PDB file of N, CA, C and O in Angstrom:
ATOM      1  N   ARG A   1       0.826  -1.194   0.000  1.00 75.00           N
ATOM      2  CA  ARG A   1       0.000   0.000   0.000  1.00 75.00           C
ATOM      3  C   ARG A   1       0.866   1.252   0.000  1.00 75.00           C
ATOM      4  O   ARG A   1       0.587   2.193  -0.725  1.00 75.00           O
ATOM      5  N   GLN A   2       1.897   1.267   0.816  1.00 69.00           N
ATOM      6  CA  GLN A   2       2.786   2.425   0.877  1.00 69.00           C
ATOM      7  C   GLN A   2       3.509   2.598  -0.461  1.00 69.00           C
ATOM      8  O   GLN A   2       3.686   3.715  -0.926  1.00 69.00           O
ATOM      9  N   ALA A   3       3.922   1.486  -1.071  1.00 64.00           N
ATOM     10  CA  ALA A   3       4.600   1.569  -2.369  1.00 64.00           C
ATOM     11  C   ALA A   3       3.685   2.186  -3.420  1.00 64.00           C
ATOM     12  O   ALA A   3       4.130   2.990  -4.248  1.00 64.00           O
ATOM     13  N   ALA A   4       2.418   1.835  -3.396  1.00 63.00           N
ATOM     14  CA  ALA A   4       1.469   2.400  -4.359  1.00 63.00           C
ATOM     15  C   ALA A   4       1.302   3.894  -4.130  1.00 63.00           C
ATOM     16  O   ALA A   4       1.242   4.674  -5.090  1.00 63.00           O
ATOM     17  N   ALA A   5       1.249   4.305  -2.870  1.00 60.00           N
ATOM     18  CA  ALA A   5       1.115   5.725  -2.550  1.00 60.00           C
ATOM     19  C   ALA A   5       2.353   6.497  -2.994  1.00 60.00           C
ATOM     20  O   ALA A   5       2.254   7.603  -3.537  1.00 60.00           O
ATOM     21  N   GLU A   6       3.529   5.903  -2.789  1.00 61.00           N
ATOM     22  CA  GLU A   6       4.772   6.554  -3.214  1.00 61.00           C
ATOM     23  C   GLU A   6       4.845   6.652  -4.736  1.00 61.00           C
ATOM     24  O   GLU A   6       5.279   7.668  -5.277  1.00 61.00           O
ATOM     25  N   ALA A   7       4.409   5.615  -5.422  1.00 58.00           N
ATOM     26  CA  ALA A   7       4.396   5.628  -6.883  1.00 58.00           C
ATOM     27  C   ALA A   7       3.430   6.690  -7.398  1.00 58.00           C
ATOM     28  O   ALA A   7       3.747   7.429  -8.335  1.00 58.00           O
ATOM     29  N   ALA A   8       2.269   6.786  -6.768  1.00 53.00           N
ATOM     30  CA  ALA A   8       1.292   7.799  -7.174  1.00 53.00           C
ATOM     31  C   ALA A   8       1.845   9.199  -6.945  1.00 53.00           C
ATOM     32  O   ALA A   8       1.668  10.090  -7.784  1.00 53.00           O
ATOM     33  N   ALA A   9       2.537   9.393  -5.844  1.00 49.00           N
ATOM     34  CA  ALA A   9       3.135  10.697  -5.553  1.00 49.00           C
ATOM     35  C   ALA A   9       4.220  11.026  -6.574  1.00 49.00           C
ATOM     36  O   ALA A   9       4.336  12.172  -7.021  1.00 49.00           O
ATOM     37  N   ALA A  10       5.004  10.034  -6.970  1.00 48.00           N
ATOM     38  CA  ALA A  10       6.055  10.257  -7.960  1.00 48.00           C
ATOM     39  C   ALA A  10       5.459  10.629  -9.312  1.00 48.00           C
ATOM     40  O   ALA A  10       5.965  11.519 -10.001  1.00 48.00           O
ATOM     41  N   VAL A  11       4.369   9.974  -9.683  1.00 46.00           N
ATOM     42  CA  VAL A  11       3.698  10.293 -10.947  1.00 46.00           C
ATOM     43  C   VAL A  11       3.144  11.713 -10.893  1.00 46.00           C
ATOM     44  O   VAL A  11       3.264  12.475 -11.855  1.00 46.00           O
ATOM     45  N   GLU A  12       2.569  12.080  -9.768  1.00 53.00           N
ATOM     46  CA  GLU A  12       2.026  13.435  -9.620  1.00 53.00           C
ATOM     47  C   GLU A  12       3.132  14.479  -9.712  1.00 53.00           C
ATOM     48  O   GLU A  12       2.968  15.509 -10.368  1.00 53.00           O
ATOM     49  N   ARG A  13       4.273  14.215  -9.070  1.00 55.00           N
ATOM     50  CA  ARG A  13       5.406  15.153  -9.149  1.00 55.00           C
ATOM     51  C   ARG A  13       5.897  15.279 -10.583  1.00 55.00           C
ATOM     52  O   ARG A  13       6.192  16.381 -11.053  1.00 55.00           O
ATOM     53  N   ALA A  14       5.984  14.156 -11.289  1.00 44.00           N
ATOM     54  CA  ALA A  14       6.445  14.188 -12.677  1.00 44.00           C
ATOM     55  C   ALA A  14       5.486  14.989 -13.545  1.00 44.00           C
ATOM     56  O   ALA A  14       5.912  15.770 -14.397  1.00 44.00           O
ATOM     57  N   ALA A  15       4.192  14.809 -13.332  1.00 42.00           N
ATOM     58  CA  ALA A  15       3.202  15.563 -14.101  1.00 42.00           C
ATOM     59  C   ALA A  15       3.286  17.052 -13.798  1.00 42.00           C
ATOM     60  O   ALA A  15       3.204  17.884 -14.702  1.00 42.00           O
ATOM     61  N   THR A  16       3.474  17.379 -12.531  1.00 44.00           N
ATOM     62  CA  THR A  16       3.611  18.784 -12.136  1.00 44.00           C
ATOM     63  C   THR A  16       4.859  19.397 -12.757  1.00 44.00           C
ATOM     64  O   THR A  16       4.829  20.515 -13.272  1.00 44.00           O
ATOM     65  N   ASP A  17       5.969  18.649 -12.730  1.00 44.00           N
ATOM     66  CA  ASP A  17       7.211  19.132 -13.328  1.00 44.00           C
ATOM     67  C   ASP A  17       7.055  19.333 -14.831  1.00 44.00           C
ATOM     68  O   ASP A  17       7.536  20.314 -15.393  1.00 44.00           O
ATOM     69  N   ALA A  18       6.378  18.396 -15.488  1.00 49.00           N
ATOM     70  CA  ALA A  18       6.157  18.496 -16.931  1.00 49.00           C
ATOM     71  C   ALA A  18       5.299  19.718 -17.253  1.00 49.00           C
ATOM     72  O   ALA A  18       5.574  20.449 -18.207  1.00 49.00           O
ATOM     73  N   ALA A  19       4.267  19.943 -16.459  1.00 52.00           N
ATOM     74  CA  ALA A  19       3.396  21.103 -16.685  1.00 52.00           C
ATOM     75  C   ALA A  19       4.172  22.399 -16.477  1.00 52.00           C
ATOM     76  O   ALA A  19       4.013  23.352 -17.241  1.00 52.00           O
ATOM     77  N   ALA A  20       5.017  22.425 -15.461  1.00 52.00           N
ATOM     78  CA  ALA A  20       5.827  23.621 -15.203  1.00 52.00           C
ATOM     79  C   ALA A  20       6.804  23.854 -16.354  1.00 52.00           C
ATOM     80  O   ALA A  20       7.011  24.994 -16.786  1.00 52.00           O
ATOM     81  N   GLY A  21       7.391  22.785 -16.865  1.00 59.00           N
ATOM     82  CA  GLY A  21       8.300  22.904 -18.002  1.00 59.00           C
ATOM     83  C   GLY A  21       7.593  23.403 -19.244  1.00 59.00           C
ATOM     84  O   GLY A  21       8.123  24.244 -19.980  1.00 59.00           O
ATOM     85  N   ALA A  22       6.389  22.914 -19.478  1.00 73.00           N
ATOM     86  CA  ALA A  22       5.604  23.360 -20.624  1.00 73.00           C
ATOM     87  C   ALA A  22       5.252  24.831 -20.480  1.00 73.00           C
ATOM     88  O   ALA A  22       5.360  25.599 -21.442  1.00 73.00           O
ATOM     89  N   ALA A  23       4.853  25.227 -19.283  1.00 76.00           N
ATOM     90  CA  ALA A  23       4.495  26.630 -19.046  1.00 76.00           C
ATOM     91  C   ALA A  23       5.697  27.531 -19.297  1.00 76.00           C
ATOM     92  O   ALA A  23       5.566  28.593 -19.909  1.00 76.00           O
ATOM     93  N   ALA A  24       6.866  27.118 -18.840  1.00 78.00           N
ATOM     94  CA  ALA A  24       8.075  27.925 -19.035  1.00 78.00           C
ATOM     95  C   ALA A  24       8.433  28.012 -20.517  1.00 78.00           C
ATOM     96  O   ALA A  24       8.772  29.088 -21.016  1.00 78.00           O
ATOM     97  N   ALA A  25       8.346  26.896 -21.228  1.00 82.00           N
ATOM     98  CA  ALA A  25       8.683  26.880 -22.651  1.00 82.00           C
ATOM     99  C   ALA A  25       7.736  27.760 -23.453  1.00 82.00           C
ATOM    100  O   ALA A  25       8.133  28.359 -24.449  1.00 82.00           O
ATOM    101  N   LEU A  26       6.484  27.859 -23.007  1.00 85.00           N
ATOM    102  CA  LEU A  26       5.468  28.629 -23.719  1.00 85.00           C
ATOM    103  C   LEU A  26       5.356  30.072 -23.246  1.00 85.00           C
ATOM    104  O   LEU A  26       4.492  30.804 -23.704  1.00 85.00           O
ATOM    105  N   ASP A  27       6.234  30.480 -22.360  1.00 88.00           N
ATOM    106  CA  ASP A  27       6.267  31.864 -21.876  1.00 88.00           C
ATOM    107  C   ASP A  27       7.251  32.639 -22.754  1.00 88.00           C
ATOM    108  O   ASP A  27       8.393  32.214 -22.916  1.00 88.00           O
ATOM    109  N   PRO A  28       6.826  33.762 -23.335  1.00 88.00           N
ATOM    110  CA  PRO A  28       7.738  34.509 -24.205  1.00 88.00           C
ATOM    111  C   PRO A  28       9.070  34.873 -23.522  1.00 88.00           C
ATOM    112  O   PRO A  28      10.104  34.921 -24.184  1.00 88.00           O
ATOM    113  N   ALA A  29       9.051  35.075 -22.223  1.00 87.00           N
ATOM    114  CA  ALA A  29      10.269  35.463 -21.512  1.00 87.00           C
ATOM    115  C   ALA A  29      11.265  34.315 -21.385  1.00 87.00           C
ATOM    116  O   ALA A  29      12.468  34.547 -21.291  1.00 87.00           O
ATOM    117  N   SER A  30      10.768  33.085 -21.393  1.00 85.00           N
ATOM    118  CA  SER A  30      11.660  31.933 -21.247  1.00 85.00           C
ATOM    119  C   SER A  30      11.444  30.922 -22.368  1.00 85.00           C
ATOM    120  O   SER A  30      11.691  29.734 -22.199  1.00 85.00           O
ATOM    121  N   PHE A  31      10.987  31.410 -23.510  1.00 87.00           N
ATOM    122  CA  PHE A  31      10.658  30.587 -24.670  1.00 87.00           C
ATOM    123  C   PHE A  31      11.794  29.634 -25.023  1.00 87.00           C
ATOM    124  O   PHE A  31      12.954  30.015 -25.090  1.00 87.00           O
ATOM    125  N   ASP A  32      11.434  28.384 -25.259  1.00 87.00           N
ATOM    126  CA  ASP A  32      12.383  27.349 -25.669  1.00 87.00           C
ATOM    127  C   ASP A  32      11.798  26.667 -26.906  1.00 87.00           C
ATOM    128  O   ASP A  32      10.883  25.855 -26.795  1.00 87.00           O
ATOM    129  N   ALA A  33      12.320  27.016 -28.072  1.00 89.00           N
ATOM    130  CA  ALA A  33      11.771  26.514 -29.327  1.00 89.00           C
ATOM    131  C   ALA A  33      11.781  24.995 -29.391  1.00 89.00           C
ATOM    132  O   ALA A  33      10.801  24.379 -29.825  1.00 89.00           O
ATOM    133  N   ALA A  34      12.873  24.377 -28.969  1.00 91.00           N
ATOM    134  CA  ALA A  34      12.962  22.915 -29.029  1.00 91.00           C
ATOM    135  C   ALA A  34      11.907  22.267 -28.135  1.00 91.00           C
ATOM    136  O   ALA A  34      11.268  21.283 -28.516  1.00 91.00           O
ATOM    137  N   ALA A  35      11.708  22.832 -26.940  1.00 90.00           N
ATOM    138  CA  ALA A  35      10.715  22.280 -26.017  1.00 90.00           C
ATOM    139  C   ALA A  35       9.302  22.462 -26.563  1.00 90.00           C
ATOM    140  O   ALA A  35       8.471  21.558 -26.454  1.00 90.00           O
ATOM    141  N   VAL A  36       9.028  23.606 -27.167  1.00 92.00           N
ATOM    142  CA  VAL A  36       7.689  23.841 -27.728  1.00 92.00           C
ATOM    143  C   VAL A  36       7.451  22.900 -28.906  1.00 92.00           C
ATOM    144  O   VAL A  36       6.373  22.306 -29.022  1.00 92.00           O
ATOM    145  N   ASN A  37       8.456  22.721 -29.743  1.00 93.00           N
ATOM    146  CA  ASN A  37       8.306  21.777 -30.853  1.00 93.00           C
ATOM    147  C   ASN A  37       8.071  20.362 -30.339  1.00 93.00           C
ATOM    148  O   ASN A  37       7.264  19.624 -30.900  1.00 93.00           O
ATOM    149  N   ALA A  38       8.751  19.988 -29.256  1.00 92.00           N
ATOM    150  CA  ALA A  38       8.548  18.658 -28.669  1.00 92.00           C
ATOM    151  C   ALA A  38       7.132  18.520 -28.113  1.00 92.00           C
ATOM    152  O   ALA A  38       6.508  17.461 -28.257  1.00 92.00           O
ATOM    153  N   LEU A  39       6.622  19.582 -27.484  1.00 90.00           N
ATOM    154  CA  LEU A  39       5.245  19.563 -26.979  1.00 90.00           C
ATOM    155  C   LEU A  39       4.260  19.365 -28.122  1.00 90.00           C
ATOM    156  O   LEU A  39       3.304  18.587 -28.010  1.00 90.00           O
ATOM    157  N   ILE A  40       4.499  20.072 -29.207  1.00 93.00           N
ATOM    158  CA  ILE A  40       3.614  19.951 -30.370  1.00 93.00           C
ATOM    159  C   ILE A  40       3.691  18.531 -30.929  1.00 93.00           C
ATOM    160  O   ILE A  40       2.664  17.900 -31.201  1.00 93.00           O
ATOM    161  N   ASP A  41       4.909  18.015 -31.080  1.00 94.00           N
ATOM    162  CA  ASP A  41       5.082  16.663 -31.620  1.00 94.00           C
ATOM    163  C   ASP A  41       4.394  15.608 -30.758  1.00 94.00           C
ATOM    164  O   ASP A  41       3.841  14.640 -31.281  1.00 94.00           O
ATOM    165  N   ALA A  42       4.453  15.791 -29.440  1.00 91.00           N
ATOM    166  CA  ALA A  42       3.889  14.798 -28.518  1.00 91.00           C
ATOM    167  C   ALA A  42       2.376  14.923 -28.364  1.00 91.00           C
ATOM    168  O   ALA A  42       1.742  14.062 -27.766  1.00 91.00           O
ATOM    169  N   SER A  43       1.802  15.974 -28.913  1.00 91.00           N
ATOM    170  CA  SER A  43       0.370  16.205 -28.757  1.00 91.00           C
ATOM    171  C   SER A  43      -0.436  15.304 -29.683  1.00 91.00           C
ATOM    172  O   SER A  43       0.089  14.786 -30.676  1.00 91.00           O
ATOM    173  N   PRO A  44      -1.725  15.163 -29.381  1.00 94.00           N
ATOM    174  CA  PRO A  44      -2.597  14.364 -30.256  1.00 94.00           C
ATOM    175  C   PRO A  44      -3.165  15.156 -31.435  1.00 94.00           C
ATOM    176  O   PRO A  44      -4.062  14.671 -32.126  1.00 94.00           O
ATOM    177  N   LEU A  45      -2.640  16.335 -31.678  1.00 93.00           N
ATOM    178  CA  LEU A  45      -3.144  17.157 -32.776  1.00 93.00           C
ATOM    179  C   LEU A  45      -2.903  16.467 -34.116  1.00 93.00           C
ATOM    180  O   LEU A  45      -1.966  15.684 -34.268  1.00 93.00           O
ATOM    181  N   ALA A  46      -3.728  16.816 -35.079  1.00 96.00           N
ATOM    182  CA  ALA A  46      -3.551  16.308 -36.441  1.00 96.00           C
ATOM    183  C   ALA A  46      -2.221  16.818 -36.998  1.00 96.00           C
ATOM    184  O   ALA A  46      -1.764  17.912 -36.641  1.00 96.00           O
ATOM    185  N   ASP A  47      -1.618  16.037 -37.873  1.00 96.00           N
ATOM    186  CA  ASP A  47      -0.317  16.404 -38.430  1.00 96.00           C
ATOM    187  C   ASP A  47      -0.344  17.773 -39.110  1.00 96.00           C
ATOM    188  O   ASP A  47       0.610  18.543 -38.988  1.00 96.00           O
ATOM    189  N   ALA A  48      -1.425  18.073 -39.805  1.00 97.00           N
ATOM    190  CA  ALA A  48      -1.523  19.364 -40.483  1.00 97.00           C
ATOM    191  C   ALA A  48      -1.520  20.508 -39.474  1.00 97.00           C
ATOM    192  O   ALA A  48      -0.890  21.551 -39.704  1.00 97.00           O
ATOM    193  N   ARG A  49      -2.204  20.330 -38.349  1.00 97.00           N
ATOM    194  CA  ARG A  49      -2.242  21.373 -37.306  1.00 97.00           C
ATOM    195  C   ARG A  49      -0.863  21.523 -36.675  1.00 97.00           C
ATOM    196  O   ARG A  49      -0.419  22.640 -36.416  1.00 97.00           O
ATOM    197  N   LYS A  50      -0.194  20.396 -36.434  1.00 96.00           N
ATOM    198  CA  LYS A  50       1.162  20.456 -35.883  1.00 96.00           C
ATOM    199  C   LYS A  50       2.081  21.239 -36.820  1.00 96.00           C
ATOM    200  O   LYS A  50       2.844  22.096 -36.372  1.00 96.00           O
ATOM    201  N   ALA A  51       1.998  20.936 -38.107  1.00 97.00           N
ATOM    202  CA  ALA A  51       2.845  21.619 -39.086  1.00 97.00           C
ATOM    203  C   ALA A  51       2.560  23.114 -39.120  1.00 97.00           C
ATOM    204  O   ALA A  51       3.492  23.929 -39.195  1.00 97.00           O
ATOM    205  N   ALA A  52       1.296  23.477 -39.045  1.00 97.00           N
ATOM    206  CA  ALA A  52       0.923  24.895 -39.070  1.00 97.00           C
ATOM    207  C   ALA A  52       1.475  25.618 -37.841  1.00 97.00           C
ATOM    208  O   ALA A  52       1.998  26.741 -37.953  1.00 97.00           O
ATOM    209  N   LEU A  53       1.380  24.997 -36.690  1.00 96.00           N
ATOM    210  CA  LEU A  53       1.905  25.619 -35.472  1.00 96.00           C
ATOM    211  C   LEU A  53       3.423  25.771 -35.556  1.00 96.00           C
ATOM    212  O   LEU A  53       3.973  26.809 -35.165  1.00 96.00           O
ATOM    213  N   LYS A  54       4.090  24.773 -36.080  1.00 96.00           N
ATOM    214  CA  LYS A  54       5.542  24.844 -36.206  1.00 96.00           C
ATOM    215  C   LYS A  54       5.968  25.920 -37.205  1.00 96.00           C
ATOM    216  O   LYS A  54       6.950  26.635 -36.975  1.00 96.00           O
ATOM    217  N   ARG A  55       5.215  26.055 -38.293  1.00 96.00           N
ATOM    218  CA  ARG A  55       5.519  27.127 -39.254  1.00 96.00           C
ATOM    219  C   ARG A  55       5.345  28.491 -38.599  1.00 96.00           C
ATOM    220  O   ARG A  55       6.148  29.403 -38.813  1.00 96.00           O
ATOM    221  N   ALA A  56       4.297  28.632 -37.795  1.00 95.00           N
ATOM    222  CA  ALA A  56       4.066  29.905 -37.103  1.00 95.00           C
ATOM    223  C   ALA A  56       5.215  30.203 -36.134  1.00 95.00           C
ATOM    224  O   ALA A  56       5.656  31.349 -36.034  1.00 95.00           O
ATOM    225  N   LEU A  57       5.725  29.177 -35.452  1.00 93.00           N
ATOM    226  CA  LEU A  57       6.866  29.369 -34.553  1.00 93.00           C
ATOM    227  C   LEU A  57       8.104  29.815 -35.323  1.00 93.00           C
ATOM    228  O   LEU A  57       8.848  30.693 -34.881  1.00 93.00           O
ATOM    229  N   GLU A  58       8.331  29.189 -36.475  1.00 93.00           N
ATOM    230  CA  GLU A  58       9.477  29.563 -37.303  1.00 93.00           C
ATOM    231  C   GLU A  58       9.363  31.019 -37.757  1.00 93.00           C
ATOM    232  O   GLU A  58      10.346  31.759 -37.753  1.00 93.00           O
ATOM    233  N   ALA A  59       8.174  31.427 -38.150  1.00 92.00           N
ATOM    234  CA  ALA A  59       7.961  32.810 -38.583  1.00 92.00           C
ATOM    235  C   ALA A  59       8.176  33.772 -37.425  1.00 92.00           C
ATOM    236  O   ALA A  59       8.751  34.850 -37.595  1.00 92.00           O
ATOM    237  N   ALA A  60       7.747  33.371 -36.236  1.00 89.00           N
ATOM    238  CA  ALA A  60       7.915  34.228 -35.055  1.00 89.00           C
ATOM    239  C   ALA A  60       9.380  34.391 -34.691  1.00 89.00           C
ATOM    240  O   ALA A  60       9.759  35.403 -34.100  1.00 89.00           O
ATOM    241  N   ALA A  61      10.200  33.432 -35.050  1.00 83.00           N
ATOM    242  CA  ALA A  61      11.631  33.553 -34.779  1.00 83.00           C
ATOM    243  C   ALA A  61      12.224  34.722 -35.561  1.00 83.00           C
ATOM    244  O   ALA A  61      13.185  35.349 -35.110  1.00 83.00           O
ATOM    245  N   GLU A  62      11.630  35.014 -36.721  1.00 87.00           N
ATOM    246  CA  GLU A  62      12.096  36.128 -37.536  1.00 87.00           C
ATOM    247  C   GLU A  62      11.387  37.433 -37.194  1.00 87.00           C
ATOM    248  O   GLU A  62      11.851  38.502 -37.579  1.00 87.00           O
ATOM    249  N   GLN A  63      10.260  37.341 -36.510  1.00 89.00           N
ATOM    250  CA  GLN A  63       9.499  38.519 -36.088  1.00 89.00           C
ATOM    251  C   GLN A  63       9.145  38.352 -34.621  1.00 89.00           C
ATOM    252  O   GLN A  63       8.019  37.949 -34.279  1.00 89.00           O
ATOM    253  N   PRO A  64      10.091  38.651 -33.723  1.00 87.00           N
ATOM    254  CA  PRO A  64       9.876  38.405 -32.291  1.00 87.00           C
ATOM    255  C   PRO A  64       8.617  39.058 -31.714  1.00 87.00           C
ATOM    256  O   PRO A  64       8.060  38.545 -30.752  1.00 87.00           O
ATOM    257  N   ALA A  65       8.149  40.124 -32.310  1.00 93.00           N
ATOM    258  CA  ALA A  65       6.936  40.771 -31.810  1.00 93.00           C
ATOM    259  C   ALA A  65       5.726  39.849 -31.939  1.00 93.00           C
ATOM    260  O   ALA A  65       4.748  39.997 -31.200  1.00 93.00           O
ATOM    261  N   ALA A  66       5.792  38.888 -32.845  1.00 93.00           N
ATOM    262  CA  ALA A  66       4.679  37.965 -33.053  1.00 93.00           C
ATOM    263  C   ALA A  66       4.717  36.787 -32.083  1.00 93.00           C
ATOM    264  O   ALA A  66       3.732  36.050 -31.973  1.00 93.00           O
ATOM    265  N   LEU A  67       5.830  36.603 -31.380  1.00 93.00           N
ATOM    266  CA  LEU A  67       5.990  35.433 -30.525  1.00 93.00           C
ATOM    267  C   LEU A  67       4.888  35.278 -29.480  1.00 93.00           C
ATOM    268  O   LEU A  67       4.337  34.183 -29.344  1.00 93.00           O
ATOM    269  N   PRO A  68       4.525  36.314 -28.716  1.00 95.00           N
ATOM    270  CA  PRO A  68       3.460  36.122 -27.716  1.00 95.00           C
ATOM    271  C   PRO A  68       2.150  35.611 -28.320  1.00 95.00           C
ATOM    272  O   PRO A  68       1.504  34.720 -27.755  1.00 95.00           O
ATOM    273  N   SER A  69       1.794  36.129 -29.473  1.00 95.00           N
ATOM    274  CA  SER A  69       0.560  35.693 -30.129  1.00 95.00           C
ATOM    275  C   SER A  69       0.662  34.243 -30.586  1.00 95.00           C
ATOM    276  O   SER A  69      -0.276  33.454 -30.419  1.00 95.00           O
ATOM    277  N   VAL A  70       1.788  33.883 -31.156  1.00 95.00           N
ATOM    278  CA  VAL A  70       1.982  32.508 -31.624  1.00 95.00           C
ATOM    279  C   VAL A  70       1.977  31.541 -30.448  1.00 95.00           C
ATOM    280  O   VAL A  70       1.358  30.475 -30.502  1.00 95.00           O
ATOM    281  N   LEU A  71       2.648  31.906 -29.365  1.00 94.00           N
ATOM    282  CA  LEU A  71       2.661  31.037 -28.189  1.00 94.00           C
ATOM    283  C   LEU A  71       1.261  30.894 -27.602  1.00 94.00           C
ATOM    284  O   LEU A  71       0.896  29.820 -27.120  1.00 94.00           O
ATOM    285  N   ALA A  72       0.464  31.942 -27.668  1.00 94.00           N
ATOM    286  CA  ALA A  72      -0.924  31.851 -27.212  1.00 94.00           C
ATOM    287  C   ALA A  72      -1.699  30.864 -28.084  1.00 94.00           C
ATOM    288  O   ALA A  72      -2.524  30.086 -27.571  1.00 94.00           O
ATOM    289  N   GLN A  73      -1.427  30.882 -29.389  1.00 94.00           N
ATOM    290  CA  GLN A  73      -2.078  29.931 -30.297  1.00 94.00           C
ATOM    291  C   GLN A  73      -1.687  28.490 -29.942  1.00 94.00           C
ATOM    292  O   GLN A  73      -2.533  27.588 -29.935  1.00 94.00           O
ATOM    293  N   VAL A  74      -0.404  28.289 -29.657  1.00 94.00           N
ATOM    294  CA  VAL A  74       0.084  26.953 -29.301  1.00 94.00           C
ATOM    295  C   VAL A  74      -0.558  26.491 -27.997  1.00 94.00           C
ATOM    296  O   VAL A  74      -1.050  25.357 -27.891  1.00 94.00           O
ATOM    297  N   ARG A  75      -0.573  27.389 -26.991  1.00 91.00           N
ATOM    298  CA  ARG A  75      -1.209  27.033 -25.709  1.00 91.00           C
ATOM    299  C   ARG A  75      -2.666  26.640 -25.918  1.00 91.00           C
ATOM    300  O   ARG A  75      -3.138  25.644 -25.374  1.00 91.00           O
ATOM    301  N   ALA A  76      -3.380  27.420 -26.708  1.00 93.00           N
ATOM    302  CA  ALA A  76      -4.796  27.121 -26.961  1.00 93.00           C
ATOM    303  C   ALA A  76      -4.958  25.776 -27.673  1.00 93.00           C
ATOM    304  O   ALA A  76      -5.818  24.976 -27.311  1.00 93.00           O
ATOM    305  N   ALA A  77      -4.126  25.541 -28.675  1.00 94.00           N
ATOM    306  CA  ALA A  77      -4.221  24.291 -29.428  1.00 94.00           C
ATOM    307  C   ALA A  77      -3.927  23.080 -28.545  1.00 94.00           C
ATOM    308  O   ALA A  77      -4.527  22.018 -28.703  1.00 94.00           O
ATOM    309  N   LEU A  78      -3.005  23.267 -27.587  1.00 89.00           N
ATOM    310  CA  LEU A  78      -2.638  22.173 -26.693  1.00 89.00           C
ATOM    311  C   LEU A  78      -3.544  22.086 -25.474  1.00 89.00           C
ATOM    312  O   LEU A  78      -3.399  21.173 -24.658  1.00 89.00           O
ATOM    313  N   GLY A  79      -4.453  23.035 -25.335  1.00 88.00           N
ATOM    314  CA  GLY A  79      -5.360  23.018 -24.192  1.00 88.00           C
ATOM    315  C   GLY A  79      -4.689  23.394 -22.892  1.00 88.00           C
ATOM    316  O   GLY A  79      -5.091  22.951 -21.828  1.00 88.00           O
ATOM    317  N   LEU A  80      -3.676  24.255 -22.978  1.00 82.00           N
ATOM    318  CA  LEU A  80      -2.947  24.676 -21.766  1.00 82.00           C
ATOM    319  C   LEU A  80      -3.309  26.083 -21.348  1.00 82.00           C
ATOM    320  O   LEU A  80      -3.659  26.898 -22.091  1.00 82.00           O
TER     321      LEU A  80
END
């Protein structure tokens, strides 16, 4: 019983850490392109939607003023 409780706590910590990492990657101040691309790849979104989000990220790299809007689109698409 204790082992199950410890395992559940470890899973909860991992999920919390993953959510915190996703939030940081999707924050314009601490944006991490590789992490955001990994989030998109790991999502259940359709391939076409994933590609569109990645293209928008690439465009935002050339126009940093667009980054907050693009990251908001990614957050919305991922349900975050």
